[in-house]
mmCIF file of C-alpha atoms in Angstrom:
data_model
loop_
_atom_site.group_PDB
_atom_site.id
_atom_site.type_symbol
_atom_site.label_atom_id
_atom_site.label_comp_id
_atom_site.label_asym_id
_atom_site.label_seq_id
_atom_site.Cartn_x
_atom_site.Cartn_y
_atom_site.Cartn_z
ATOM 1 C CA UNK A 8 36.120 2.188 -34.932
ATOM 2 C CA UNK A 9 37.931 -0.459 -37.135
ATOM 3 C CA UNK A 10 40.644 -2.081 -35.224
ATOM 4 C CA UNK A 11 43.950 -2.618 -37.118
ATOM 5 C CA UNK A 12 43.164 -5.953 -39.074
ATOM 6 C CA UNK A 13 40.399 -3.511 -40.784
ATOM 7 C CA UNK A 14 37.505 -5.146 -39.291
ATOM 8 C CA UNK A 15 35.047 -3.226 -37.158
ATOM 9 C CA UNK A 16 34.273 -3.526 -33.894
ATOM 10 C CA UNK A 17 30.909 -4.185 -32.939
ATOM 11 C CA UNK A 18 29.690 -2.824 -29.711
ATOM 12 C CA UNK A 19 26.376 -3.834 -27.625
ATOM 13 C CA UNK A 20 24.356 -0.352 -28.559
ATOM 14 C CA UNK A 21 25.647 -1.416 -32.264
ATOM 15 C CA UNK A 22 24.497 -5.116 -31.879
ATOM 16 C CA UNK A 23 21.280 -4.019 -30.495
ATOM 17 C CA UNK A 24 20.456 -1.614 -33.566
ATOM 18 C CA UNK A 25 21.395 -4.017 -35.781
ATOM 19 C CA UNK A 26 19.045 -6.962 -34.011
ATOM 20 C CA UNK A 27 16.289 -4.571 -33.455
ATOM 21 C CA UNK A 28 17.049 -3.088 -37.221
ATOM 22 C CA UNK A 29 16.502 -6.899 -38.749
ATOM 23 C CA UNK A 30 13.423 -7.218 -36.389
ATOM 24 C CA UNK A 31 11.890 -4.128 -38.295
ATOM 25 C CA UNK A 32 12.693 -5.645 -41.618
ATOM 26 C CA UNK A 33 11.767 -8.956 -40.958
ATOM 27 C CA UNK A 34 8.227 -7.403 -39.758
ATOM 28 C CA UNK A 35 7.682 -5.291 -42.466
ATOM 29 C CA UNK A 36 8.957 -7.170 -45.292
ATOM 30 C CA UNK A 37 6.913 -10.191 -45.914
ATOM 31 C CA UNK A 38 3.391 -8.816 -45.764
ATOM 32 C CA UNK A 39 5.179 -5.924 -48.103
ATOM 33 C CA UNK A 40 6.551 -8.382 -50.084
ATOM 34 C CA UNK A 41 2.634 -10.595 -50.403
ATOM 35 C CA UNK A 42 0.918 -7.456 -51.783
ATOM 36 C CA UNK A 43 3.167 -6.790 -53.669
ATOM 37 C CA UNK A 44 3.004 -10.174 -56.025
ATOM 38 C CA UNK A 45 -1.005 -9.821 -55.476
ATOM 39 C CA UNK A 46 -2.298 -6.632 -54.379
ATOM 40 C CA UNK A 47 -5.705 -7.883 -53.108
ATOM 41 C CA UNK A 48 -7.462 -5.712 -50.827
ATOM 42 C CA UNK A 49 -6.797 -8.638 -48.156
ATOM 43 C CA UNK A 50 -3.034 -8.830 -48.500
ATOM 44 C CA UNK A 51 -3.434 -5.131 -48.805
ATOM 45 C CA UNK A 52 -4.857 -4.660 -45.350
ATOM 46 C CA UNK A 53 -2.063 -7.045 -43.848
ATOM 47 C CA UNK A 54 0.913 -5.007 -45.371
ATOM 48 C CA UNK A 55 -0.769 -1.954 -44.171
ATOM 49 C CA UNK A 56 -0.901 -3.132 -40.650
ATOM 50 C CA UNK A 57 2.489 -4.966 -40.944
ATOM 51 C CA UNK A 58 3.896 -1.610 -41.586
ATOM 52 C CA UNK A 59 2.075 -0.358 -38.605
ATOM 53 C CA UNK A 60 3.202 -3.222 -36.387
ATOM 54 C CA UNK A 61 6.733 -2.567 -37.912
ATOM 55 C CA UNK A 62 6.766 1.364 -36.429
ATOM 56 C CA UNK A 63 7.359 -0.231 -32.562
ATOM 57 C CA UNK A 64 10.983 -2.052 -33.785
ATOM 58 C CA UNK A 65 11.202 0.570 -36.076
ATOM 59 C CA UNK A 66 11.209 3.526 -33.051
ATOM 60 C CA UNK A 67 13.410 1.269 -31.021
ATOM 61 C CA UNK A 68 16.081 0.523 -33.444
ATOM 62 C CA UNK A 69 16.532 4.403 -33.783
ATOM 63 C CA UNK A 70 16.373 5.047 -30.634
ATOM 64 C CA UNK A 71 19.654 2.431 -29.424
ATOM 65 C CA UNK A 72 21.564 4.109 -32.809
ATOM 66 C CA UNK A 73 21.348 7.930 -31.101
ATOM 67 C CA UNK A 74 22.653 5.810 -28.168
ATOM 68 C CA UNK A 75 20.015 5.184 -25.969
ATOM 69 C CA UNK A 76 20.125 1.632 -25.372
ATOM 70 C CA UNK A 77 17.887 0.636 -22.342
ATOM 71 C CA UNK A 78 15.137 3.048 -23.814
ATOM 72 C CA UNK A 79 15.142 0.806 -26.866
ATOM 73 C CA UNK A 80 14.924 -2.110 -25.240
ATOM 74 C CA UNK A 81 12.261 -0.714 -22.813
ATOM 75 C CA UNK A 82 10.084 0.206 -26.320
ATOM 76 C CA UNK A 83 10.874 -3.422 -27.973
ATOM 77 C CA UNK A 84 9.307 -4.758 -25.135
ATOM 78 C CA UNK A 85 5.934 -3.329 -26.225
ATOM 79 C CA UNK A 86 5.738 -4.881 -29.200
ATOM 80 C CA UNK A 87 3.995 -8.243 -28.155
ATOM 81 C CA UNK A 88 1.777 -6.024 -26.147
ATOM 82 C CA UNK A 89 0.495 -4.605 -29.300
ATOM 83 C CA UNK A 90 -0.094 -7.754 -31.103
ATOM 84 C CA UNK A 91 -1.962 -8.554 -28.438
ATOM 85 C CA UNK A 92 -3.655 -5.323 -28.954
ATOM 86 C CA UNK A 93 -4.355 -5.966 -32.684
ATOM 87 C CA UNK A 94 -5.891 -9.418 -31.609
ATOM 88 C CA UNK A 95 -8.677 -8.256 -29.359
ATOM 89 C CA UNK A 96 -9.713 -5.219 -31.592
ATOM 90 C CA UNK A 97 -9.967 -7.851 -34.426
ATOM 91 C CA UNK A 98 -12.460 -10.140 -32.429
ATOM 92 C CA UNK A 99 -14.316 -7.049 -31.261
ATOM 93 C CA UNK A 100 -14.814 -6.310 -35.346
ATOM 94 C CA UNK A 101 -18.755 -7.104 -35.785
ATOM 95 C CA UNK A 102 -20.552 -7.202 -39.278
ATOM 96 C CA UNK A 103 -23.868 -5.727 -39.301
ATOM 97 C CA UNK A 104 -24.272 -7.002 -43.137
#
């Protein structure tokens, strides 16, 4: 609660929401932001799968503001796994035109 010079007190589950709230936005925003200016179908596709990318900080950042802290952390962790994810299902994409 605010303490008595009217500032609020931040606490760790509160520091980690925010963090893990910024890391959504930061993930989302700028492919968001590309399409947009210029909604080519290219810049298009990125957003898309920004926003999709953006669901894993997204989930966690929820999860530490009901409170449970070491869960979030435990599903921020994930998220390099699925970049790593998006990378080999990318090479694996195969034009037959």
């Amino acid at each position: 609660g605010p303490t008595p010079g009217g500032a609020a007190r931040t606490t760790p589950a509160g520091a980690v929401t925010a963090a893990l709230a910024a890391a959504y936005a930061a993930t989302a925003a700028r492919p968001y932001f590309h399409a947009a200016l210029n909604p080519s179908p290219p810049l298009t596709q990125r957003a898309v799968g920004g926003g999709i990318r953006a669901t894993v900080p997204l989930q966690a950042a929820l999860a530490a503001r009901s409170g449970a802290t070491a869960t979030s952390l435990l599903i921020s962790a994930l998220a390099p796994a699925g970049r790593l994810f998006a990378r080999r299902r990318a090479m694996r994409k195969v034009s037959i035109t």
